[in-house]
Tab-separated table of C-alpha atoms in Angstrom:
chain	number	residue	atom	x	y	z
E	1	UNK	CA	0.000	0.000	0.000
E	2	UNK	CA	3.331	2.246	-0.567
E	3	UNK	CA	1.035	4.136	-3.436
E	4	UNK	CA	-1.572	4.577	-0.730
E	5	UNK	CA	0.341	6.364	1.871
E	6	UNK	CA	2.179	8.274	-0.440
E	7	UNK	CA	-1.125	9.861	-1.971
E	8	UNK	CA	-2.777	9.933	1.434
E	9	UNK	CA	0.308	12.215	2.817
E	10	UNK	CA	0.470	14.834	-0.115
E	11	UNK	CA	-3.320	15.224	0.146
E	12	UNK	CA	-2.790	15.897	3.662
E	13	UNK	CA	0.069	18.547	2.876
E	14	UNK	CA	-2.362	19.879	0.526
E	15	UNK	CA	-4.709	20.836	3.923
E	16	UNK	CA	-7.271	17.769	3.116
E	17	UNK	CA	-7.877	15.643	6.257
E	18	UNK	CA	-7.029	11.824	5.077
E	19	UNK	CA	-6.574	8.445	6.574
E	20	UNK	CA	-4.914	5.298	4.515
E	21	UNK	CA	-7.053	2.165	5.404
E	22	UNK	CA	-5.528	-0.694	5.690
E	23	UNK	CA	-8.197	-2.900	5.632
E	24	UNK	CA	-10.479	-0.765	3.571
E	25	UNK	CA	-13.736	-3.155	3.731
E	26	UNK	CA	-13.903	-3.025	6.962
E	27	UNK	CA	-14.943	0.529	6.820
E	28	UNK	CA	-16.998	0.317	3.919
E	29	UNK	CA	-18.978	-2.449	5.336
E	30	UNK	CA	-19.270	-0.144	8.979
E	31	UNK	CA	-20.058	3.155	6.328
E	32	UNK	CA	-22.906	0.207	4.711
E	33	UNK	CA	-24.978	-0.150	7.859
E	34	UNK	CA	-24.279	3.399	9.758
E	35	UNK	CA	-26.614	4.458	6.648
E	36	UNK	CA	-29.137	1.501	6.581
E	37	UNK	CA	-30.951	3.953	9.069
E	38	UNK	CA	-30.790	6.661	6.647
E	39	UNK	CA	-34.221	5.098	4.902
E	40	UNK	CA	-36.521	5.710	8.386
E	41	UNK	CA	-34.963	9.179	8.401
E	42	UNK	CA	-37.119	9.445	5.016
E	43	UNK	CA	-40.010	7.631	4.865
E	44	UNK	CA	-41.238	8.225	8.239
E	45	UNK	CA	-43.471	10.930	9.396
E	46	UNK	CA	-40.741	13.972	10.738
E	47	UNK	CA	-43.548	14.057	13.500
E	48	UNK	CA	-42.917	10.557	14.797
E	49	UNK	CA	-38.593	11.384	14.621
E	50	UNK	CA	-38.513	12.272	18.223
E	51	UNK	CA	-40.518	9.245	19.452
E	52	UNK	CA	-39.199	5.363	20.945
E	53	UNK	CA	-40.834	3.487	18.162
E	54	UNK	CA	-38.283	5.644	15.732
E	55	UNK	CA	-35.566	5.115	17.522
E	56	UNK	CA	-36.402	1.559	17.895
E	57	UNK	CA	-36.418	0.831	13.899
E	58	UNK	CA	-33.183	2.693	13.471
E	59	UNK	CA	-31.016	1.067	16.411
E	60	UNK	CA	-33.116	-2.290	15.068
E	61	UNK	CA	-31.953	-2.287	11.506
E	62	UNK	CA	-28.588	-1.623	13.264
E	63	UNK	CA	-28.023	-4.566	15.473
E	64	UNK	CA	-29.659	-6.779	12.861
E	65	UNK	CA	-27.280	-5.875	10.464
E	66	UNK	CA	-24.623	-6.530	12.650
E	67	UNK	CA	-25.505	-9.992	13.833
E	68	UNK	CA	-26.574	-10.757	10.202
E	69	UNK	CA	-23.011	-9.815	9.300
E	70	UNK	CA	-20.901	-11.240	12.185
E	71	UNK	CA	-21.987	-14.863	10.444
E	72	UNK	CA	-20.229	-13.919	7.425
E	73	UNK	CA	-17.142	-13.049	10.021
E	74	UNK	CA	-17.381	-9.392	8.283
E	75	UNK	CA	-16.086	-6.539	10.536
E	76	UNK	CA	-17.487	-3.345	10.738
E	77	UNK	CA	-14.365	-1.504	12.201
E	78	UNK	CA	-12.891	2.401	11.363
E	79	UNK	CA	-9.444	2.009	10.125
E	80	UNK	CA	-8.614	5.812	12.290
E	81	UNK	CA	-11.331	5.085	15.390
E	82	UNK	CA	-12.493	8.457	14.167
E	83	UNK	CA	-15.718	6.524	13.622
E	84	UNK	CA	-18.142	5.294	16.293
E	85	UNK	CA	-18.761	1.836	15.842
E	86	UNK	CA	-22.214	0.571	15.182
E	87	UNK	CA	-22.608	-0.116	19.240
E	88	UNK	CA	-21.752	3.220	19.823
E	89	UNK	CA	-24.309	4.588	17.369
E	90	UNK	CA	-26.822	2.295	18.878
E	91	UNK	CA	-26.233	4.186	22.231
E	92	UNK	CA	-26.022	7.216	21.408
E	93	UNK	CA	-29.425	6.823	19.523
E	94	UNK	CA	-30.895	5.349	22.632
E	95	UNK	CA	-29.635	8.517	24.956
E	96	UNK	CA	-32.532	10.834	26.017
E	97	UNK	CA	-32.636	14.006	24.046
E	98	UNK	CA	-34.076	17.142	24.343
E	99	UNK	CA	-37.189	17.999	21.696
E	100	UNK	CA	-35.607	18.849	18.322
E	101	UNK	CA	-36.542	23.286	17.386
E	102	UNK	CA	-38.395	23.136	14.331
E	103	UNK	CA	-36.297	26.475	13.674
E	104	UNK	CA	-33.009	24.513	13.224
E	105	UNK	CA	-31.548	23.374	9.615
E	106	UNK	CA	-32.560	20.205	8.360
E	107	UNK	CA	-30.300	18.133	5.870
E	108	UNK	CA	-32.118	15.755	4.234
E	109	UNK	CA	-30.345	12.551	2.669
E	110	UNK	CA	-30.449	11.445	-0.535
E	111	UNK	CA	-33.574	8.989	-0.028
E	112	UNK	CA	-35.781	11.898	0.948
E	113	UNK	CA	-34.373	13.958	-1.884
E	114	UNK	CA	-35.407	10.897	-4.177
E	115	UNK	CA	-38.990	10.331	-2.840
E	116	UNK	CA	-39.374	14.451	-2.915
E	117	UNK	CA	-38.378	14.546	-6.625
E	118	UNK	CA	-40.789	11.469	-7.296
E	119	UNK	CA	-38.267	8.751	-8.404
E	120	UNK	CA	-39.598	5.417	-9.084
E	121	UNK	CA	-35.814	4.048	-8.600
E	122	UNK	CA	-34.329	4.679	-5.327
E	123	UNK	CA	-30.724	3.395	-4.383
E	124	UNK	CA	-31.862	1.969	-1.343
E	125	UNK	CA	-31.655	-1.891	-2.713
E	126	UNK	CA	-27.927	-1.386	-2.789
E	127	UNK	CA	-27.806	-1.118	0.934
E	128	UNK	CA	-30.262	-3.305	2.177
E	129	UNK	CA	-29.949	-5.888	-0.729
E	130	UNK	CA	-26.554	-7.317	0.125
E	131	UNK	CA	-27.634	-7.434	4.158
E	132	UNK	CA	-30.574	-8.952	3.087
E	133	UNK	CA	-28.670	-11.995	1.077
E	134	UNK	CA	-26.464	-12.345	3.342
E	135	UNK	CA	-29.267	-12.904	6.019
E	136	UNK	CA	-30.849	-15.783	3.967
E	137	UNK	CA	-27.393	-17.374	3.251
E	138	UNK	CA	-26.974	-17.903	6.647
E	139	UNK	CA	-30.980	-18.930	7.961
E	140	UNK	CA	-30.963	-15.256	9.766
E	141	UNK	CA	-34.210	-13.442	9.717
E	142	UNK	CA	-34.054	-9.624	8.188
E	143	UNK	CA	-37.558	-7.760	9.611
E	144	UNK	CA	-35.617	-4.497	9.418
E	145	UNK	CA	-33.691	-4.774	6.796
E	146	UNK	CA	-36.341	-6.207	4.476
E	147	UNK	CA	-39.567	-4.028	5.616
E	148	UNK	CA	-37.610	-0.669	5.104
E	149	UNK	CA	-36.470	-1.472	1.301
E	150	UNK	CA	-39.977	-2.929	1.157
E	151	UNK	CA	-41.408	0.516	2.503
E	152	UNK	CA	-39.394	2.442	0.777
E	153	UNK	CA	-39.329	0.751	-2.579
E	154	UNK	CA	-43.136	1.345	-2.158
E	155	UNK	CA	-43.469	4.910	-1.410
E	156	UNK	CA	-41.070	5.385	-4.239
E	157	UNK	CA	-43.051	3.356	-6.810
E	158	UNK	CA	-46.352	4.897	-5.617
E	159	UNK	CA	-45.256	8.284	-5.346
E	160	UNK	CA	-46.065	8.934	-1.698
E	161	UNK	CA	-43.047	11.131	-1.057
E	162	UNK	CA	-40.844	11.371	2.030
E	163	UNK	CA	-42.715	10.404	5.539
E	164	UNK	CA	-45.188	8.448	4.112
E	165	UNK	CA	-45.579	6.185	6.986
E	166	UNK	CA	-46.019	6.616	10.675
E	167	UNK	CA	-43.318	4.953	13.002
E	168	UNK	CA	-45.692	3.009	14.880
């Protein structure tokens, strides 16, 4: 990985901030199921985002994802620890919060964006799809993983835009 380090050290002279992976899956597989939650973030009511049941299908599709791909030995690991790892996301989902301000800025990712502008195709099947095989390759049920591409392969086809569907 000489080429690597070399191009990871003049981007960092150039002022970028860079780390060299040296086990670059691992963090592309940990990158995979941070978003997998991304999808609720979209198709659920914004009213419902403060709520349990929320919470619960994000930290759900989560840990199922990570026992799902702990039987095909894959780690989810940051290369830098700059990244939480998916436990720590659980957890800090789970931490009480105070009421979001409806005056603050909202980002919205690219599923929302997709479902606002009315795409029939969304590119959610290439994040839940490979969880989802893996799952049935090794006998593992998938509720999470397989109702949110359901729901949100759905709202796209339909048209129902983003938060379509209440948490509960």
């Amino acid at each position: 990985h000489p080429f690597s380090k070399k191009l990871g050290a003049a981007l960092v002279e150039a002022g970028f901030d860079v780390t060299v992976s040296n086990a670059i899956m691992c963090d592309k597989w940990l990158k995979l199921v941070v978003n997998l939650q991304s999808v609720f973030n979209a198709i659920i009511d914004p009213r419902d985002h403060d709520g349990v049941e929320f919470v619960d299908l994000k930290a759900g599709v989560l840990e199922e994802a990570k026992k799902i791909l702990r039987a095909e030995k894959m780690k989810l690991k940051s290369c830098d620890e700059r990244e939480l790892s998916i436990d720590d996301v659980v957890n800090e989902l789970r931490k009480p919060k105070a009421q979001r301000t409806h005056s603050a800025v909202k980002v919205n990712n690219s599923t929302w964006q997709n479902l606002y502008l009315k795409r029939k195709e969304v590119e959610n099947g290439f994040f839940h799809g490979p969880v989802i095989e893996i799952a049935r390759k090794h006998g593992i049920p998938a509720p999470f993983n397989e109702t949110a591409l359901e729901l949100v392969t759905r709202a796209a086809r339909m048209e129902l835009g983003p938060g379509a569907f209440r948490a509960a």
